[in-house]
mmCIF file of C-alpha atoms in Angstrom:
data_model
loop_
_atom_site.group_PDB
_atom_site.id
_atom_site.type_symbol
_atom_site.label_atom_id
_atom_site.label_comp_id
_atom_site.label_asym_id
_atom_site.label_seq_id
_atom_site.Cartn_x
_atom_site.Cartn_y
_atom_site.Cartn_z
ATOM 1 C CA MET N 22 92.473 153.382 58.256
ATOM 2 C CA GLU N 23 96.225 152.894 58.326
ATOM 3 C CA LEU N 24 96.127 152.131 62.071
ATOM 4 C CA PHE N 25 93.140 149.853 61.585
ATOM 5 C CA THR N 26 94.898 147.917 58.845
ATOM 6 C CA LYS N 27 98.090 147.650 60.914
ATOM 7 C CA TYR N 28 96.414 146.256 64.014
ATOM 8 C CA TYR N 29 94.037 144.080 62.064
ATOM 9 C CA MET N 30 96.926 142.395 60.263
ATOM 10 C CA GLU N 31 98.808 141.844 63.549
ATOM 11 C CA TRP N 32 95.806 140.453 65.441
ATOM 12 C CA LYS N 33 94.227 138.379 62.686
ATOM 13 C CA GLY N 34 97.277 136.578 61.318
ATOM 14 C CA GLY N 35 98.821 138.904 58.789
ATOM 15 C CA ARG N 36 102.306 138.331 57.480
ATOM 16 C CA LYS N 37 103.886 140.775 59.905
ATOM 17 C CA SER N 38 102.185 139.043 62.823
ATOM 18 C CA ASP N 39 103.444 135.678 61.571
ATOM 19 C CA ASN N 40 106.969 136.988 61.554
ATOM 20 C CA VAL N 41 106.615 138.292 65.120
ATOM 21 C CA SER N 42 105.178 135.033 66.448
ATOM 22 C CA TYR N 43 107.873 133.039 64.666
ATOM 23 C CA THR N 44 110.629 134.976 66.404
ATOM 24 C CA ASN N 45 108.925 134.389 69.778
ATOM 25 C CA ILE N 46 108.809 130.579 69.506
ATOM 26 C CA PRO N 47 111.508 129.203 71.835
ATOM 27 C CA ARG N 48 114.161 126.959 70.406
ATOM 28 C CA PHE N 49 113.414 123.355 71.331
ATOM 29 C CA TYR N 50 115.865 121.352 69.201
ATOM 30 C CA TYR N 51 119.617 121.334 69.571
ATOM 31 C CA ARG N 52 121.726 119.229 67.246
ATOM 32 C CA LEU N 53 124.053 116.778 68.976
ATOM 33 C CA PRO N 54 127.705 117.463 68.161
ATOM 34 C CA ALA N 55 129.328 115.165 65.624
ATOM 35 C CA GLU N 56 132.235 112.895 66.577
ATOM 36 C CA ASP N 57 134.762 115.156 64.868
ATOM 37 C CA GLU N 58 133.499 118.273 66.711
ATOM 38 C CA VAL N 59 135.790 117.762 69.700
ATOM 39 C CA LEU N 60 135.263 121.184 71.263
ATOM 40 C CA LEU N 61 131.450 120.851 71.179
ATOM 41 C CA GLN N 62 131.711 117.321 72.606
ATOM 42 C CA LYS N 63 133.799 118.622 75.523
ATOM 43 C CA LEU N 64 131.347 121.469 76.079
ATOM 44 C CA ARG N 65 128.430 119.011 76.215
ATOM 45 C CA GLU N 66 130.242 116.759 78.708
ATOM 46 C CA GLU N 67 131.089 119.715 80.915
ATOM 47 C CA SER N 68 127.508 120.990 80.759
ATOM 48 C CA ARG N 69 126.169 117.600 81.832
ATOM 49 C CA ALA N 70 128.635 117.444 84.718
ATOM 50 C CA VAL N 71 127.627 120.901 85.942
ATOM 51 C CA PHE N 72 123.942 119.975 85.642
ATOM 52 C CA LEU N 73 124.403 116.791 87.701
ATOM 53 C CA GLN N 74 126.393 118.658 90.341
ATOM 54 C CA ARG N 75 123.622 121.234 90.632
ATOM 55 C CA LYS N 76 120.987 118.511 90.996
ATOM 56 C CA SER N 77 123.112 116.739 93.600
ATOM 57 C CA ARG N 78 123.341 119.928 95.673
ATOM 58 C CA GLU N 79 119.534 120.110 95.697
ATOM 59 C CA LEU N 80 119.290 116.798 97.594
ATOM 60 C CA LEU N 81 118.833 116.861 101.360
ATOM 61 C CA ASP N 82 121.802 115.304 103.127
ATOM 62 C CA ASN N 83 121.570 113.455 106.451
ATOM 63 C CA GLU N 84 122.306 116.558 108.518
ATOM 64 C CA GLU N 85 119.589 118.550 106.738
ATOM 65 C CA LEU N 86 117.100 115.717 107.205
ATOM 66 C CA GLN N 87 117.907 115.576 110.915
ATOM 67 C CA ASN N 88 117.438 119.336 111.168
ATOM 68 C CA LEU N 89 114.068 119.045 109.414
ATOM 69 C CA TRP N 90 112.950 116.363 111.867
ATOM 70 C CA PHE N 91 114.102 118.495 114.814
ATOM 71 C CA LEU N 92 112.082 121.492 113.552
ATOM 72 C CA LEU N 93 108.971 119.376 112.942
ATOM 73 C CA ASP N 94 109.216 117.846 116.404
ATOM 74 C CA LYS N 95 109.778 121.256 118.011
ATOM 75 C CA HIS N 96 106.716 122.795 116.319
ATOM 76 C CA GLN N 97 104.321 119.888 116.743
ATOM 77 C CA THR N 98 100.811 120.752 117.920
ATOM 78 C CA SER N 99 100.147 119.619 121.470
ATOM 79 C CA PRO N 100 99.100 115.971 121.015
ATOM 80 C CA MET N 101 96.307 114.189 122.819
ATOM 81 C CA ILE N 102 97.209 111.404 125.260
ATOM 82 C CA GLY N 103 98.592 108.426 123.352
ATOM 83 C CA GLU N 104 98.406 110.266 120.025
ATOM 84 C CA GLU N 105 101.208 110.423 117.465
ATOM 85 C CA ALA N 106 102.995 113.712 116.806
ATOM 86 C CA MET N 107 100.864 116.081 114.700
ATOM 87 C CA ILE N 108 101.323 119.564 113.259
ATOM 88 C CA ASN N 109 98.800 122.195 112.151
ATOM 89 C CA TYR N 110 99.067 124.379 109.060
ATOM 90 C CA GLU N 111 100.278 127.481 110.913
ATOM 91 C CA ASN N 112 103.225 125.645 112.479
ATOM 92 C CA PHE N 113 103.777 123.802 109.213
ATOM 93 C CA LEU N 114 104.461 127.143 107.507
ATOM 94 C CA LYS N 115 106.772 128.221 110.357
ATOM 95 C CA VAL N 116 108.876 125.106 109.867
ATOM 96 C CA GLY N 117 108.955 125.815 106.134
ATOM 97 C CA GLU N 118 110.460 129.249 106.786
ATOM 98 C CA LYS N 119 113.180 127.833 109.040
ATOM 99 C CA ALA N 120 114.004 124.617 107.188
ATOM 100 C CA GLY N 121 116.004 126.280 104.415
ATOM 101 C CA PRO N 122 115.631 126.752 100.650
ATOM 102 C CA LYS N 123 116.026 123.058 99.784
ATOM 103 C CA CYS N 124 112.895 122.195 101.777
ATOM 104 C CA LYS N 125 110.760 125.039 100.449
ATOM 105 C CA GLN N 126 109.196 122.889 97.716
ATOM 106 C CA PHE N 127 107.631 120.585 100.334
ATOM 107 C CA PHE N 128 105.896 123.253 102.429
ATOM 108 C CA THR N 129 102.939 124.036 100.223
ATOM 109 C CA ALA N 130 99.207 124.056 100.844
ATOM 110 C CA LYS N 131 98.806 121.354 98.196
ATOM 111 C CA ILE N 132 101.101 118.893 99.986
ATOM 112 C CA PHE N 133 99.563 119.692 103.382
ATOM 113 C CA ALA N 134 96.083 119.000 101.977
ATOM 114 C CA LYS N 135 97.322 115.787 100.374
ATOM 115 C CA LEU N 136 98.457 114.451 103.757
ATOM 116 C CA LEU N 137 95.392 115.660 105.663
ATOM 117 C CA HIS N 138 93.165 112.703 106.558
ATOM 118 C CA ASN N 139 90.003 113.441 108.557
ATOM 119 C CA ASP N 140 91.781 114.999 111.540
ATOM 120 C CA PRO N 141 89.147 117.043 113.439
ATOM 121 C CA TYR N 142 91.727 119.743 114.250
ATOM 122 C CA GLY N 143 93.078 120.082 110.714
ATOM 123 C CA ARG N 144 96.495 118.575 111.453
ATOM 124 C CA ILE N 145 98.767 116.148 109.641
ATOM 125 C CA SER N 146 101.094 113.483 111.001
ATOM 126 C CA ILE N 147 104.688 114.660 111.345
ATOM 127 C CA MET N 148 106.005 111.184 110.524
ATOM 128 C CA GLN N 149 103.841 110.906 107.422
ATOM 129 C CA PHE N 150 105.121 114.260 106.180
ATOM 130 C CA PHE N 151 108.735 113.304 106.916
ATOM 131 C CA ASN N 152 108.289 110.002 105.075
ATOM 132 C CA TYR N 153 106.816 111.944 102.152
ATOM 133 C CA VAL N 154 109.947 114.114 101.986
ATOM 134 C CA MET N 155 112.169 111.038 102.199
ATOM 135 C CA ARG N 156 110.293 109.306 99.379
ATOM 136 C CA LYS N 157 110.625 112.364 97.104
ATOM 137 C CA GLY N 158 114.402 112.414 97.448
ATOM 138 C CA LYS N 159 116.179 111.425 94.182
ATOM 139 C CA ILE N 160 118.906 108.751 94.015
ATOM 140 C CA LYS N 161 122.502 109.870 93.577
ATOM 141 C CA ILE N 162 124.285 108.382 90.574
ATOM 142 C CA GLN N 163 127.215 107.206 92.670
ATOM 143 C CA ASP N 164 124.790 105.374 94.976
ATOM 144 C CA ILE N 165 123.254 103.572 91.984
ATOM 145 C CA LEU N 166 126.691 102.539 90.706
ATOM 146 C CA ALA N 167 127.713 101.259 94.142
ATOM 147 C CA CYS N 168 124.452 99.377 94.735
ATOM 148 C CA SER N 169 124.162 95.666 94.005
ATOM 149 C CA PHE N 170 120.668 96.239 92.584
ATOM 150 C CA LEU N 171 122.232 97.700 89.442
ATOM 151 C CA ASP N 172 123.588 94.229 88.616
ATOM 152 C CA ASP N 173 120.044 92.822 88.827
ATOM 153 C CA LEU N 174 118.767 95.547 86.520
ATOM 154 C CA LEU N 175 121.476 94.976 83.939
ATOM 155 C CA GLU N 176 120.984 91.211 84.179
ATOM 156 C CA LEU N 177 117.587 91.567 82.522
ATOM 157 C CA ARG N 178 119.311 92.389 79.224
ATOM 158 C CA ASP N 179 120.100 88.684 78.950
ATOM 159 C CA GLU N 180 117.324 87.294 76.750
ATOM 160 C CA GLU N 181 118.150 83.724 77.817
ATOM 161 C CA LEU N 182 117.857 84.426 81.554
ATOM 162 C CA SER N 183 116.385 81.369 83.294
ATOM 163 C CA LYS N 184 112.970 81.449 84.943
ATOM 164 C CA GLU N 185 114.561 80.793 88.346
ATOM 165 C CA SER N 186 116.874 83.781 87.928
ATOM 166 C CA GLN N 187 113.994 85.996 86.838
ATOM 167 C CA GLU N 188 111.968 85.059 89.902
ATOM 168 C CA THR N 189 114.807 86.131 92.205
ATOM 169 C CA ASN N 190 115.435 89.376 90.285
ATOM 170 C CA TRP N 191 113.486 92.217 91.885
ATOM 171 C CA PHE N 192 113.121 94.121 88.583
ATOM 172 C CA SER N 193 111.770 91.245 86.498
ATOM 173 C CA ALA N 194 108.138 90.790 85.481
ATOM 174 C CA PRO N 195 107.779 87.465 87.400
ATOM 175 C CA SER N 196 109.098 89.136 90.544
ATOM 176 C CA ALA N 197 106.719 92.081 90.184
ATOM 177 C CA LEU N 198 103.803 89.686 89.650
ATOM 178 C CA ARG N 199 104.849 87.714 92.735
ATOM 179 C CA VAL N 200 104.797 90.790 94.975
ATOM 180 C CA TYR N 201 101.542 92.085 93.523
ATOM 181 C CA GLY N 202 99.988 88.627 93.843
ATOM 182 C CA GLN N 203 100.931 88.557 97.526
ATOM 183 C CA TYR N 204 99.290 91.952 97.966
ATOM 184 C CA LEU N 205 96.059 90.759 96.355
ATOM 185 C CA ASN N 206 96.033 87.626 98.505
ATOM 186 C CA LEU N 207 96.441 89.677 101.672
ATOM 187 C CA ASP N 208 93.617 92.034 100.648
ATOM 188 C CA LYS N 209 90.755 89.828 101.894
ATOM 189 C CA ASP N 210 88.026 92.500 101.672
ATOM 190 C CA HIS N 211 89.165 93.470 98.125
ATOM 191 C CA ASN N 212 89.112 97.223 98.788
ATOM 192 C CA GLY N 213 92.580 97.754 97.308
ATOM 193 C CA MET N 214 94.132 98.558 100.708
ATOM 194 C CA LEU N 215 95.601 96.524 103.565
ATOM 195 C CA SER N 216 94.488 96.803 107.179
ATOM 196 C CA LYS N 217 96.794 95.847 110.049
ATOM 197 C CA GLU N 218 94.967 92.541 110.407
ATOM 198 C CA GLU N 219 95.427 91.767 106.705
ATOM 199 C CA LEU N 220 99.118 92.695 106.773
ATOM 200 C CA SER N 221 99.657 90.458 109.826
ATOM 201 C CA ARG N 222 99.461 87.440 107.480
ATOM 202 C CA TYR N 223 102.476 88.664 105.482
ATOM 203 C CA GLY N 224 105.211 86.067 104.990
ATOM 204 C CA THR N 225 105.006 83.349 107.624
ATOM 205 C CA GLY N 226 102.461 85.373 109.599
ATOM 206 C CA THR N 227 104.818 85.685 112.574
ATOM 207 C CA LEU N 228 105.486 89.434 112.677
ATOM 208 C CA THR N 229 104.570 90.734 116.133
ATOM 209 C CA ASN N 230 101.550 92.950 116.734
ATOM 210 C CA ILE N 231 103.728 95.599 118.363
ATOM 211 C CA PHE N 232 105.906 95.856 115.257
ATOM 212 C CA LEU N 233 102.840 96.040 113.004
ATOM 213 C CA ASP N 234 101.445 98.796 115.239
ATOM 214 C CA ARG N 235 104.621 100.783 114.615
ATOM 215 C CA VAL N 236 104.364 100.204 110.861
ATOM 216 C CA PHE N 237 100.897 101.756 110.780
ATOM 217 C CA GLN N 238 101.914 104.576 113.137
ATOM 218 C CA GLU N 239 104.964 105.669 111.179
ATOM 219 C CA CYS N 240 104.232 104.829 107.533
ATOM 220 C CA LEU N 241 101.920 106.710 105.185
ATOM 221 C CA THR N 242 98.392 105.249 105.450
ATOM 222 C CA TYR N 243 94.903 106.265 104.400
ATOM 223 C CA ASP N 244 92.233 106.036 107.092
ATOM 224 C CA GLY N 245 94.367 103.446 108.855
ATOM 225 C CA GLU N 246 95.009 101.281 105.782
ATOM 226 C CA MET N 247 98.095 100.778 103.638
ATOM 227 C CA ASP N 248 98.202 101.301 99.868
ATOM 228 C CA TYR N 249 100.335 99.345 97.407
ATOM 229 C CA LYS N 250 103.137 101.919 97.237
ATOM 230 C CA THR N 251 103.614 101.839 101.013
ATOM 231 C CA TYR N 252 103.407 98.046 100.894
ATOM 232 C CA LEU N 253 106.269 97.984 98.351
ATOM 233 C CA ASP N 254 108.476 99.990 100.736
ATOM 234 C CA PHE N 255 107.561 97.545 103.496
ATOM 235 C CA VAL N 256 108.384 94.466 101.384
ATOM 236 C CA LEU N 257 111.648 95.942 100.093
ATOM 237 C CA ALA N 258 112.805 96.621 103.642
ATOM 238 C CA LEU N 259 111.884 93.199 105.020
ATOM 239 C CA GLU N 260 113.258 91.237 102.053
ATOM 240 C CA ASN N 261 116.591 93.104 102.042
ATOM 241 C CA ARG N 262 117.394 93.493 105.723
ATOM 242 C CA LYS N 263 121.141 93.474 105.115
ATOM 243 C CA GLU N 264 120.933 96.682 103.063
ATOM 244 C CA PRO N 265 121.578 100.019 104.881
ATOM 245 C CA ALA N 266 118.407 101.588 103.431
ATOM 246 C CA ALA N 267 116.300 98.677 104.690
ATOM 247 C CA LEU N 268 117.888 98.888 108.126
ATOM 248 C CA GLN N 269 117.158 102.616 108.193
ATOM 249 C CA TYR N 270 113.477 101.887 107.459
ATOM 250 C CA ILE N 271 113.218 99.269 110.228
ATOM 251 C CA PHE N 272 115.322 101.299 112.677
ATOM 252 C CA LYS N 273 112.820 104.182 112.536
ATOM 253 C CA LEU N 274 110.098 101.757 113.558
ATOM 254 C CA LEU N 275 112.168 100.340 116.435
ATOM 255 C CA ASP N 276 113.190 103.808 117.679
ATOM 256 C CA ILE N 277 109.924 104.326 119.577
ATOM 257 C CA GLU N 278 111.216 107.359 121.470
ATOM 258 C CA ASN N 279 112.684 109.084 118.392
ATOM 259 C CA LYS N 280 116.049 109.403 120.113
ATOM 260 C CA GLY N 281 118.194 108.155 117.272
ATOM 261 C CA TYR N 282 119.294 105.049 119.137
ATOM 262 C CA LEU N 283 117.958 101.826 120.666
ATOM 263 C CA ASN N 284 118.375 101.300 124.397
ATOM 264 C CA VAL N 285 117.438 98.485 126.781
ATOM 265 C CA PHE N 286 113.903 99.864 127.111
ATOM 266 C CA SER N 287 113.182 99.814 123.372
ATOM 267 C CA LEU N 288 114.716 96.355 122.947
ATOM 268 C CA ASN N 289 112.611 95.007 125.809
ATOM 269 C CA TYR N 290 109.505 96.714 124.427
ATOM 270 C CA PHE N 291 109.708 94.721 121.198
ATOM 271 C CA PHE N 292 111.040 91.461 122.638
ATOM 272 C CA ARG N 293 108.129 91.202 125.074
ATOM 273 C CA ALA N 294 105.898 90.582 122.050
ATOM 274 C CA ILE N 295 108.198 87.725 120.974
ATOM 275 C CA GLN N 296 107.896 86.246 124.474
ATOM 276 C CA GLU N 297 104.107 86.500 124.301
ATOM 277 C CA GLN N 298 104.046 84.684 120.964
ATOM 278 C CA MET N 299 106.232 81.933 122.393
ATOM 279 C CA LYS N 300 103.717 81.415 125.218
ATOM 280 C CA ILE N 301 100.846 81.236 122.712
ATOM 281 C CA HIS N 302 102.701 78.496 120.818
ATOM 282 C CA GLY N 303 103.369 76.560 124.024
ATOM 283 C CA GLN N 304 107.077 77.416 124.177
ATOM 284 C CA GLU N 305 109.019 78.446 127.243
ATOM 285 C CA PRO N 306 109.854 82.177 126.868
ATOM 286 C CA VAL N 307 113.542 83.016 126.581
ATOM 287 C CA SER N 308 114.977 85.465 129.114
ATOM 288 C CA PHE N 309 115.214 89.023 127.794
ATOM 289 C CA GLN N 310 118.441 89.547 129.736
ATOM 290 C CA ASP N 311 120.139 86.792 127.736
ATOM 291 C CA VAL N 312 118.859 88.111 124.411
ATOM 292 C CA LYS N 313 119.805 91.679 125.291
ATOM 293 C CA ASP N 314 123.382 90.637 126.105
ATOM 294 C CA GLU N 315 123.641 88.678 122.849
ATOM 295 C CA ILE N 316 122.403 91.646 120.825
ATOM 296 C CA PHE N 317 124.938 94.037 122.358
ATOM 297 C CA ASP N 318 127.688 91.423 121.864
ATOM 298 C CA MET N 319 126.777 91.077 118.189
ATOM 299 C CA VAL N 320 126.551 94.800 117.481
ATOM 300 C CA LYS N 321 129.377 96.054 119.722
ATOM 301 C CA PRO N 322 128.089 99.667 119.687
ATOM 302 C CA LYS N 323 130.383 102.612 120.387
ATOM 303 C CA ASP N 324 128.236 103.469 123.407
ATOM 304 C CA PRO N 325 127.778 100.280 125.507
ATOM 305 C CA TYR N 326 124.215 101.334 126.421
ATOM 306 C CA LYS N 327 122.963 102.602 123.054
ATOM 307 C CA ILE N 328 122.727 101.091 119.571
ATOM 308 C CA SER N 329 122.656 103.579 116.704
ATOM 309 C CA LEU N 330 121.704 102.895 113.107
ATOM 310 C CA GLN N 331 125.351 103.210 112.113
ATOM 311 C CA ASP N 332 126.283 100.648 114.771
ATOM 312 C CA LEU N 333 123.822 98.196 113.227
ATOM 313 C CA ILE N 334 125.185 98.792 109.728
ATOM 314 C CA ASN N 335 128.844 98.536 110.810
ATOM 315 C CA SER N 336 128.241 95.291 112.692
ATOM 316 C CA SER N 337 126.879 93.455 109.618
ATOM 317 C CA GLN N 338 124.414 91.870 112.060
ATOM 318 C CA GLY N 339 121.529 94.289 111.501
ATOM 319 C CA ASP N 340 119.381 91.726 109.697
ATOM 320 C CA THR N 341 119.775 89.221 112.544
ATOM 321 C CA VAL N 342 119.082 91.768 115.286
ATOM 322 C CA THR N 343 115.965 93.149 113.626
ATOM 323 C CA SER N 344 114.647 89.642 112.928
ATOM 324 C CA ILE N 345 115.053 88.715 116.590
ATOM 325 C CA LEU N 346 112.978 91.726 117.659
ATOM 326 C CA ILE N 347 110.115 91.746 115.160
ATOM 327 C CA ASP N 348 109.521 88.209 113.887
ATOM 328 C CA LEU N 349 108.975 85.018 115.913
ATOM 329 C CA ASN N 350 110.142 82.920 112.974
ATOM 330 C CA GLY N 351 113.268 85.065 112.699
ATOM 331 C CA PHE N 352 113.968 84.654 116.403
ATOM 332 C CA TRP N 353 113.364 80.888 116.218
ATOM 333 C CA THR N 354 115.798 80.615 113.280
ATOM 334 C CA TYR N 355 118.460 82.493 115.258
ATOM 335 C CA GLU N 356 117.841 80.517 118.450
ATOM 336 C CA ASN N 357 118.151 77.190 116.614
ATOM 337 C CA ARG N 358 120.919 78.197 114.218
ATOM 338 C CA GLU N 359 123.332 75.489 115.425
ATOM 339 C CA VAL N 360 120.739 72.740 114.968
ATOM 340 C CA LEU N 361 119.862 74.046 111.480
ATOM 341 C CA VAL N 362 123.532 74.153 110.444
ATOM 342 C CA ALA N 363 124.055 70.595 111.662
ATOM 343 C CA SER N 364 120.956 69.460 109.772
ATOM 344 C CA ASP N 365 122.219 71.115 106.559
ATOM 345 C CA ASN N 366 125.587 69.413 106.967
ATOM 346 C CA ASP N 367 123.955 66.018 107.463
ATOM 347 C CA SER N 368 121.829 66.524 104.344
ATOM 348 C CA ALA N 369 124.914 67.463 102.327
ATOM 349 C CA ALA N 370 126.757 64.377 103.607
ATOM 350 C CA ASP N 371 123.850 62.132 102.580
ATOM 351 C CA VAL N 372 123.955 63.584 99.080
ATOM 352 C CA ASP N 373 127.704 63.006 98.837
ATOM 353 C CA ASP N 374 127.326 59.396 99.958
ATOM 354 C CA THR N 375 124.668 58.869 97.340
#
């Protein structure tokens, strides 16, 4: 009876049981130190600094990302002719074992299944997986502080910000509605996704088919169509081509051989599409040799035969070079830059005379 009473009280909510459960509840509230508690304030600051340092060390740096890409490429499943690089689950796990502890969180059955889209051999795209890893990387605080976008974000605190300023601010509600409205207008079949044909009408509708092919080969898609999140990455890159992150996005699409640099072959591969568009519009195609020489003169790469991503960034001409290669309107603007400048000057002079 004594044992029965003891266990009954513990299991059914007796006072002793209440005391035990109370001691097992984890502490979830910690009082913030007061202003006069200097030592506790210093301890809190130091704790935050250590926490941020630990989180920073968990991020994949450029060298680790390159190593991950090398391992994925090395373990890819033998592709069919003309097929993009794929990897099966067995090799996926092998890469996970070799990629290091930072990458371990990405090599799970759940993530593999998430990226698996109707492949008859049970494989996933290596590029889609790599893009997934890139998109899950967190932003370093020092990068946020050094980025011009922080100014746009802080600008929204101004309650009297003009409508024009809001429309040019990426983080504002009018800007978000503008981008989403464009997406809805492109989505002609109203299925919530964009096909290559629908995306081809983006902007001035002058992006080349070859560039759009690369977008759908390298970016995360679902049954060959792009969702809104992928579209946002696409728009951010094309609207901010001067930014290093945007150039990195576009450079991956231009690097058709995955060599880490652009050579004469890759430049010619994309510029041929510009030449074809010029013929369609009744224009005389410009010589690739001339354009190639101009590009290398603008970039001035360390290697005279190869243009790396860093070369593009250092040259401050990355936006011009990429526009020449992927967009007929961008090429036309560059080709007629002197005429456009003269026209702007004439317009300014007319205003002054008035």
